[in-house]
PDB file of C-alpha atoms in Angstrom:
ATOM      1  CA  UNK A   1      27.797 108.670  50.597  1.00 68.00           C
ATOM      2  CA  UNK A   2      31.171 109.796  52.487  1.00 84.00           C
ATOM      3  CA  UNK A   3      33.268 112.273  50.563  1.00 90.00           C
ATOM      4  CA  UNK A   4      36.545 110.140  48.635  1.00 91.00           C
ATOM      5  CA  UNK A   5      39.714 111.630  48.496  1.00 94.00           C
ATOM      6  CA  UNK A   6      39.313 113.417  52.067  1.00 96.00           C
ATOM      7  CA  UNK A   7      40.036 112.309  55.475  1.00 97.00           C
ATOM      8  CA  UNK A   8      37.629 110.791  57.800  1.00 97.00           C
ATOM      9  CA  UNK A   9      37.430 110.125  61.436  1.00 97.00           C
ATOM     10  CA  UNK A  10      36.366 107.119  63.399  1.00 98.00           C
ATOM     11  CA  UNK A  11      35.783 106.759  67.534  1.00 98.00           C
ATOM     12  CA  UNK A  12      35.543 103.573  68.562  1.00 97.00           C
ATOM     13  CA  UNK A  13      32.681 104.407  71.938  1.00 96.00           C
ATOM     14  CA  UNK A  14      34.839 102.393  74.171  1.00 94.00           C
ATOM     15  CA  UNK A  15      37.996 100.034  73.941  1.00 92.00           C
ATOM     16  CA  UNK A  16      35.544  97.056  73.828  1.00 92.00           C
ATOM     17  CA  UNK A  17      33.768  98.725  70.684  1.00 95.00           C
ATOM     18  CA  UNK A  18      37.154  98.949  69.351  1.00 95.00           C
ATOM     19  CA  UNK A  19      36.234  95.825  66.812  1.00 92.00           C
ATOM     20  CA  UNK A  20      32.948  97.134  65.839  1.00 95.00           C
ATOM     21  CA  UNK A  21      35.008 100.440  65.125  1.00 96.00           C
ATOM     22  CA  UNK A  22      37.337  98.671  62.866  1.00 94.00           C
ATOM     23  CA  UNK A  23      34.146  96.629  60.838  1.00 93.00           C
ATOM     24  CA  UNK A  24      32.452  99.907  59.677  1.00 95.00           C
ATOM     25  CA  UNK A  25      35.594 101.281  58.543  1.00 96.00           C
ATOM     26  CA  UNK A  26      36.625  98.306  56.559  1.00 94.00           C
ATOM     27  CA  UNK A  27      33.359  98.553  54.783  1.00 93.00           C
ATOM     28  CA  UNK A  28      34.275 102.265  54.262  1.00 94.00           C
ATOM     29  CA  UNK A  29      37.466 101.333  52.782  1.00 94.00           C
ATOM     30  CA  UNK A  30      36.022  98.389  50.655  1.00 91.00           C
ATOM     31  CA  UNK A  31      33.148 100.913  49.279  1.00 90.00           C
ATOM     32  CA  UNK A  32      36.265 103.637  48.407  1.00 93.00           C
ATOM     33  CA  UNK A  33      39.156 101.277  47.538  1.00 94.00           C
ATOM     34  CA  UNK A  34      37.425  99.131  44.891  1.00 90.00           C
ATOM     35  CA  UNK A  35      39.251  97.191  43.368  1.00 92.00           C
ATOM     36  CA  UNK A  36      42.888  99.251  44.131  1.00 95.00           C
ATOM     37  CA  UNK A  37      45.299  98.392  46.951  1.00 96.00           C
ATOM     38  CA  UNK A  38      44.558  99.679  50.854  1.00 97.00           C
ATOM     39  CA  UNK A  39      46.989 100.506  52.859  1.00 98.00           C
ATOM     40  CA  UNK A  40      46.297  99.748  56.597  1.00 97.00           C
ATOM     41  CA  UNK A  41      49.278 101.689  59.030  1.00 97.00           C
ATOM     42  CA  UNK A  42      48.430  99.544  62.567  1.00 96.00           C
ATOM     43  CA  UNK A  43      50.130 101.209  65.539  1.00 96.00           C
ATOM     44  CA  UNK A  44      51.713  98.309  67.773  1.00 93.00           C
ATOM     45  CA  UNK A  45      49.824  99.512  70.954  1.00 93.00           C
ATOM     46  CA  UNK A  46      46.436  99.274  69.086  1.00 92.00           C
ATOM     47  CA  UNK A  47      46.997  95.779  67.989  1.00 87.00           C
ATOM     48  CA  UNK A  48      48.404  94.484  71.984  1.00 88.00           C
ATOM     49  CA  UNK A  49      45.532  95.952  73.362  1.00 89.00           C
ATOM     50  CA  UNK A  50      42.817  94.901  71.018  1.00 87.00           C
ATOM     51  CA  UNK A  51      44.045  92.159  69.229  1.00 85.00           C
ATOM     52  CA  UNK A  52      45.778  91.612  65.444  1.00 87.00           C
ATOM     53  CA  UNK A  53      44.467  91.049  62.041  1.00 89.00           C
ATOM     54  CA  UNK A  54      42.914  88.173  60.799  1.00 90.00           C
ATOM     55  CA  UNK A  55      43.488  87.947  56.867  1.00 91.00           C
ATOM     56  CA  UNK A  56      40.415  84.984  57.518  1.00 92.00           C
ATOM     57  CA  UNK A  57      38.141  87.489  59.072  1.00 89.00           C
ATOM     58  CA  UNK A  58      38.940  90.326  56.093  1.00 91.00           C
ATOM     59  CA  UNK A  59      37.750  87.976  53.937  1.00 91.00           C
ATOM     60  CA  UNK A  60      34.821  87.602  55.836  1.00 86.00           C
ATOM     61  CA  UNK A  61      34.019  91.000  55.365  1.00 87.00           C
ATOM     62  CA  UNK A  62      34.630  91.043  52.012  1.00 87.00           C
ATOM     63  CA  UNK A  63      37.757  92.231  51.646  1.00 90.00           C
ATOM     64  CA  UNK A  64      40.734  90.292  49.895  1.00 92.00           C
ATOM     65  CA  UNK A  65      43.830  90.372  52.260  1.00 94.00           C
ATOM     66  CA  UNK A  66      45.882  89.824  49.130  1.00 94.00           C
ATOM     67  CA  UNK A  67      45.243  93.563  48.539  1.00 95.00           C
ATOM     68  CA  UNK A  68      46.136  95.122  51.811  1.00 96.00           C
ATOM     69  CA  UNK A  69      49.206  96.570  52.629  1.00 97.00           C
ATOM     70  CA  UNK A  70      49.885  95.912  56.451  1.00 96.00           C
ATOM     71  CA  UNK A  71      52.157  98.816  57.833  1.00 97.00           C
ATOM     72  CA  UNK A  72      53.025  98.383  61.793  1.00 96.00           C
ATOM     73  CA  UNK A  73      54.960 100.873  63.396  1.00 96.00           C
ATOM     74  CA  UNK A  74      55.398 102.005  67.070  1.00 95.00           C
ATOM     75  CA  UNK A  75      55.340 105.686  67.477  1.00 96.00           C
ATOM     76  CA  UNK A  76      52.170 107.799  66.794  1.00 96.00           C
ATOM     77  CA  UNK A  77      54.569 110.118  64.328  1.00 96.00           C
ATOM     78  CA  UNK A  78      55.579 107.149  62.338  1.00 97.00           C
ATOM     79  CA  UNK A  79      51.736 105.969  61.875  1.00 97.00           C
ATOM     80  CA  UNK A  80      51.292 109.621  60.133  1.00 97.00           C
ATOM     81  CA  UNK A  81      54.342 109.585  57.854  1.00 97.00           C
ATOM     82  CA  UNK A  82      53.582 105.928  56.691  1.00 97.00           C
ATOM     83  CA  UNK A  83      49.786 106.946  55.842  1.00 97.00           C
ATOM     84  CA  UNK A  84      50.642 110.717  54.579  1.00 96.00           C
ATOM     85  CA  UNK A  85      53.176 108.995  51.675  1.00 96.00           C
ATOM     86  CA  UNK A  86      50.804 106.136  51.002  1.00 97.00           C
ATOM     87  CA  UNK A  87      47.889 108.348  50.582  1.00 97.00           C
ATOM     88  CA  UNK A  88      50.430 110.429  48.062  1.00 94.00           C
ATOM     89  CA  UNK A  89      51.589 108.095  46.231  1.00 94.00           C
ATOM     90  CA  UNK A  90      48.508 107.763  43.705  1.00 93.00           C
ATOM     91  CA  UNK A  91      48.703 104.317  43.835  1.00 95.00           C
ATOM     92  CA  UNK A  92      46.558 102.675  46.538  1.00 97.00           C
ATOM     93  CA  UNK A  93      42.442 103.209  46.797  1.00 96.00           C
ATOM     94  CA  UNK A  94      42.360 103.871  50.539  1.00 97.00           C
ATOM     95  CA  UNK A  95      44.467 104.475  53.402  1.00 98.00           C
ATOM     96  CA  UNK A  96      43.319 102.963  57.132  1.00 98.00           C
ATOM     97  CA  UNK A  97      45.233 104.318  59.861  1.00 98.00           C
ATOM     98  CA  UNK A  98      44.187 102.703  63.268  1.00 97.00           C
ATOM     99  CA  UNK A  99      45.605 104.888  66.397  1.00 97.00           C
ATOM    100  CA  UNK A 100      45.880 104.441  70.057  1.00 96.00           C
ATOM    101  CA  UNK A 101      45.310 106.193  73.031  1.00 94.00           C
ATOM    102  CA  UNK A 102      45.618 110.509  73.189  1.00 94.00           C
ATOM    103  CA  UNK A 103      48.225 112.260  71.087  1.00 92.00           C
ATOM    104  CA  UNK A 104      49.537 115.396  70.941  1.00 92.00           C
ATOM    105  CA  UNK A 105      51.038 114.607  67.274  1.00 94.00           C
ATOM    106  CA  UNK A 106      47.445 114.027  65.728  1.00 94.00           C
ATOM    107  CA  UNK A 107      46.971 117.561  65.978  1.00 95.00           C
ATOM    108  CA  UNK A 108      44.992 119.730  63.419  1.00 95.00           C
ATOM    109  CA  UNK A 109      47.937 120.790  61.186  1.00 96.00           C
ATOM    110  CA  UNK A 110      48.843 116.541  61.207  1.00 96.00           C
ATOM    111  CA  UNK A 111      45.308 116.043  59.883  1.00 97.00           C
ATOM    112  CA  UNK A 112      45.507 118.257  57.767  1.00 97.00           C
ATOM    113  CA  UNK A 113      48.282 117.273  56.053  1.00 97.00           C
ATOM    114  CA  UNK A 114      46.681 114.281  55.949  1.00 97.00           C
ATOM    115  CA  UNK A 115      43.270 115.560  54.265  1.00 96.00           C
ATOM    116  CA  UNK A 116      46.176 117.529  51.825  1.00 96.00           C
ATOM    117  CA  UNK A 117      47.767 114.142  50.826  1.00 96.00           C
ATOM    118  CA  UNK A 118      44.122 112.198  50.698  1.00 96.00           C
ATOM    119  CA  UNK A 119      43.240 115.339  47.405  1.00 95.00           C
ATOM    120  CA  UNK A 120      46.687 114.721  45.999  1.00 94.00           C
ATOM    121  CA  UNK A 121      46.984 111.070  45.792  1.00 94.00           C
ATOM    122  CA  UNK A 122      43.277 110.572  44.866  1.00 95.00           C
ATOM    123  CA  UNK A 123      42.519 107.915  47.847  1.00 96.00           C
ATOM    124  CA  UNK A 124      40.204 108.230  50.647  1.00 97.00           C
ATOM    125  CA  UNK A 125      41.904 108.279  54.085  1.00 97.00           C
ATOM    126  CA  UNK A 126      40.161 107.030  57.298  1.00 98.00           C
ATOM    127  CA  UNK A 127      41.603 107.665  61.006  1.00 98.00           C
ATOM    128  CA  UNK A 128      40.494 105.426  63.651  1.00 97.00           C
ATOM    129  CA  UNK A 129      41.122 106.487  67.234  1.00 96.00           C
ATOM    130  CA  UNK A 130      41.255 104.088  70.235  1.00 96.00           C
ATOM    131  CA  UNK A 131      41.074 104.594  73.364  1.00 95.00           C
ATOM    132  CA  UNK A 132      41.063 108.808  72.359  1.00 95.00           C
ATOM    133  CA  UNK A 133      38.432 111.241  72.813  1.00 94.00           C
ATOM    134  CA  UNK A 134      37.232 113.807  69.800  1.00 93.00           C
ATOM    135  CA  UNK A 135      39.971 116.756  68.936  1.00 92.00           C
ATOM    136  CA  UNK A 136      40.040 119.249  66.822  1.00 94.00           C
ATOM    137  CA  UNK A 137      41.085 118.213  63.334  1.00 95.00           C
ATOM    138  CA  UNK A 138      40.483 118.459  59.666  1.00 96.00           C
ATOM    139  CA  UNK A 139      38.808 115.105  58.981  1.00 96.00           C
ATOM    140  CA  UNK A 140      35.807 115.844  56.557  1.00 96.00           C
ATOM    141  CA  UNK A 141      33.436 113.421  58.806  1.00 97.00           C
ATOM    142  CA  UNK A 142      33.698 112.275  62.385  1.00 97.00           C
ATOM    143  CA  UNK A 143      31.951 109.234  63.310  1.00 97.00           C
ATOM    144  CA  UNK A 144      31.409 107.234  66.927  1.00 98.00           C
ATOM    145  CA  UNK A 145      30.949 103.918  66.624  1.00 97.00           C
ATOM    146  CA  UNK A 146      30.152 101.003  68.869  1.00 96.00           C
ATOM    147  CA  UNK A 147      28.730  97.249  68.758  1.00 94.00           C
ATOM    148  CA  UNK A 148      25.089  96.484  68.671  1.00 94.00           C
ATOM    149  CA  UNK A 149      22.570  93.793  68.446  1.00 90.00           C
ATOM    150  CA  UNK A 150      22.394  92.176  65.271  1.00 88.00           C
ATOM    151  CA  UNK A 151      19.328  90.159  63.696  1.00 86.00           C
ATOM    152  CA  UNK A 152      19.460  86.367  63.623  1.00 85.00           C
ATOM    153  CA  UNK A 153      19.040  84.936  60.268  1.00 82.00           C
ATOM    154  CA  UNK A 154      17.292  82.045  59.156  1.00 81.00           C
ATOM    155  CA  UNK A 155      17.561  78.750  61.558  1.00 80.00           C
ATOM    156  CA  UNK A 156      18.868  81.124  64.495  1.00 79.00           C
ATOM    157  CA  UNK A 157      21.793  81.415  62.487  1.00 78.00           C
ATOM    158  CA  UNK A 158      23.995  84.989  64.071  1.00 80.00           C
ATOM    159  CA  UNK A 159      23.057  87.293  61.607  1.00 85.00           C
ATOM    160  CA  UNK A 160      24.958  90.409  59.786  1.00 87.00           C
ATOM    161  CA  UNK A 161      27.707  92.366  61.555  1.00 90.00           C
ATOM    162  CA  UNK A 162      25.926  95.104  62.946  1.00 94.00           C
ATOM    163  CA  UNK A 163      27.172  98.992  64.305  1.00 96.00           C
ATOM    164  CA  UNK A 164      25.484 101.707  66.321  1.00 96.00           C
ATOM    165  CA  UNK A 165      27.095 104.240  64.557  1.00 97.00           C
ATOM    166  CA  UNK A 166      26.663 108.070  65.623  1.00 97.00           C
ATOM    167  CA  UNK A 167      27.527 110.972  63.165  1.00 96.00           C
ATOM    168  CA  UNK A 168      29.228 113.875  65.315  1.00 96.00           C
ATOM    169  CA  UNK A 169      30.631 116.033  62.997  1.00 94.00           C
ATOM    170  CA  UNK A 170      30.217 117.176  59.066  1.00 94.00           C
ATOM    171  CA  UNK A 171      32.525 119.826  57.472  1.00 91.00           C
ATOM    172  CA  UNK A 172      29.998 121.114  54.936  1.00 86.00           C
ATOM    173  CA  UNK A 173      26.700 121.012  57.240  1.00 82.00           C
ATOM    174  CA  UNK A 174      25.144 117.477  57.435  1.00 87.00           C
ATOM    175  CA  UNK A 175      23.682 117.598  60.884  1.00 92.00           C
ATOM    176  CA  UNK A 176      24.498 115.220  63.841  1.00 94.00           C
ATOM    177  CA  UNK A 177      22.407 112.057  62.976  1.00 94.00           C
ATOM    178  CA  UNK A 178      22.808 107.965  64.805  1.00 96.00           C
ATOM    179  CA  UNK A 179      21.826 104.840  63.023  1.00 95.00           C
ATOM    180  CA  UNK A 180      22.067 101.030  63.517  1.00 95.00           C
ATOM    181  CA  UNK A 181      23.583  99.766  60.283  1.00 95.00           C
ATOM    182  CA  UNK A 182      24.047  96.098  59.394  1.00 93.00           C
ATOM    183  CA  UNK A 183      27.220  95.098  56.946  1.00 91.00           C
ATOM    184  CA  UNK A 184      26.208  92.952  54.242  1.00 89.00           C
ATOM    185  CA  UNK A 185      29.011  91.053  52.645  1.00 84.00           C
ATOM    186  CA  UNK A 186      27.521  89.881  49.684  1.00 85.00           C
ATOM    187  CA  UNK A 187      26.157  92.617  48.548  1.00 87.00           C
ATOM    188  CA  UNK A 188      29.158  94.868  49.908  1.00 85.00           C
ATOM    189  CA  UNK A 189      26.919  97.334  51.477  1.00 89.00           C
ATOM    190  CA  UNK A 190      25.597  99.181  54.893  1.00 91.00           C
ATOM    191  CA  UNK A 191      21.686  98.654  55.752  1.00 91.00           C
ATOM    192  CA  UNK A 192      19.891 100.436  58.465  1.00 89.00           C
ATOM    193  CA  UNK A 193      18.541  97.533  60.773  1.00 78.00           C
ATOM    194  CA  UNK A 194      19.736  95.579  63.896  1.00 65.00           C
ATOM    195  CA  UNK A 195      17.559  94.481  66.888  1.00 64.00           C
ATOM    196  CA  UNK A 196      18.874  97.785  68.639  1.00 60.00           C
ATOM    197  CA  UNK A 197      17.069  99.801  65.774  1.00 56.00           C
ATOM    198  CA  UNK A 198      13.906  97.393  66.490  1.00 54.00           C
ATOM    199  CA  UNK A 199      14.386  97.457  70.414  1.00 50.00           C
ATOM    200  CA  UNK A 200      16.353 100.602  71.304  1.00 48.00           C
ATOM    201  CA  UNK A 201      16.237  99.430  75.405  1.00 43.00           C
ATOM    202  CA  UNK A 202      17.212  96.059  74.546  1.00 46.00           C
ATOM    203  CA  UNK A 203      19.895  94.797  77.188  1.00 48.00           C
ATOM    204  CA  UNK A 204      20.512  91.542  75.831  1.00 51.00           C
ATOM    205  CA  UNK A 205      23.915  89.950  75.549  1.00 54.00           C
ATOM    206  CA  UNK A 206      25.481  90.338  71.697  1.00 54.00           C
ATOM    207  CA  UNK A 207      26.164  87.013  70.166  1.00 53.00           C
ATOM    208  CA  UNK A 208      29.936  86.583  69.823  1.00 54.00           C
TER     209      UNK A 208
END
């Protein structure tokens, strides 16, 4: 249901939730790619601090590594200019931009532009931000995301990647709203469910 062609905005809750930040927006991007190219921009801090890609583990998810374009840069700046001319260039299906730490350069005329060049090239830009708290910007959704319990599956087996995932901001209206969605591959879709959503007190330990 998110908006394509617009920019949207991902939290991860904490640095550990970092992962679970980066599964829901990979099924984001698979849902508003299809079947063109992404573009994923990686900024080198985000990657030391929370480990690389795993072109296995996209296809895990559902998601062919032969059609992602990996972009690392350093600087903040640079992750901006790589995603602003990818999202431009009418070519590529979506554009995932994964951030770290606080920034004065992802300010609202950045995300903006950003938003500008997700209308222009006709692909759907998503921002993750690490180890950030919310700012203003011009992303069409904002989203907080962290792990949470999933449901086994038959035979005990460790059931579907699962995400608490918190709604904190809508452009046009939608109000604040939290669910516990489960990924399912096969189907390439998001289901409300998880042992959180069945036990919200639950304390038990995640399976790895």
């Amino acid at each position: 249901g998110l908006a394509t062609h617009a920019l949207h905005e991902i939290y991860a809750a904490t640095t550990p939730d970092a992962t679970a930040a980066l599964g829901f927006a990979l099924g984001l991007v698979q849902r508003a790619a299809g079947d063109r190219p992404v573009v994923w921009g990686v900024q080198a801090m985000a990657g030391l601090e929370t480990g690389h890609i795993h072109g296995p583990g996209l296809r895990e998810m559902g998601l062919d590594p032969g059609r992602v374009v990996l972009v690392r840069v350093k600087e903040t700046k640079d992750l901006l200019a790589a995603g602003e001319e990818a999202l431009a260039c009418g070519a590529v299906g979506a554009v995932l931009l994964t951030a770290w730490g606080e920034s004065k350069v992802l300010s609202l005329t950045a995300t903006r532009r950003l938003s500008m060049a997700a209308g222009q090239g006709r692909a759907t830009a998503i921002l993750i931000r690490l180890a950030a708290q919310p700012q203003p910007s011009a992303a069409e959704t904002r989203w907080r995301v962290r792990g949470a319990l999933s449901r086994a599956l038959a035979a005990e087996a460790p059931g579907h990647p699962t995400y608490a995932v918190e709604l904190l901001r809508h452009r046009l209206g939608a109000q604040p709203n939290a669910w516990t969605l489960e990924w399912d591959r096969e189907r390439g879709v998001f289901e409300q469910g998880g042992r959180d959503a069945e036990h919200p007190q639950s304390q038990l330990p995640a399976l790895p």
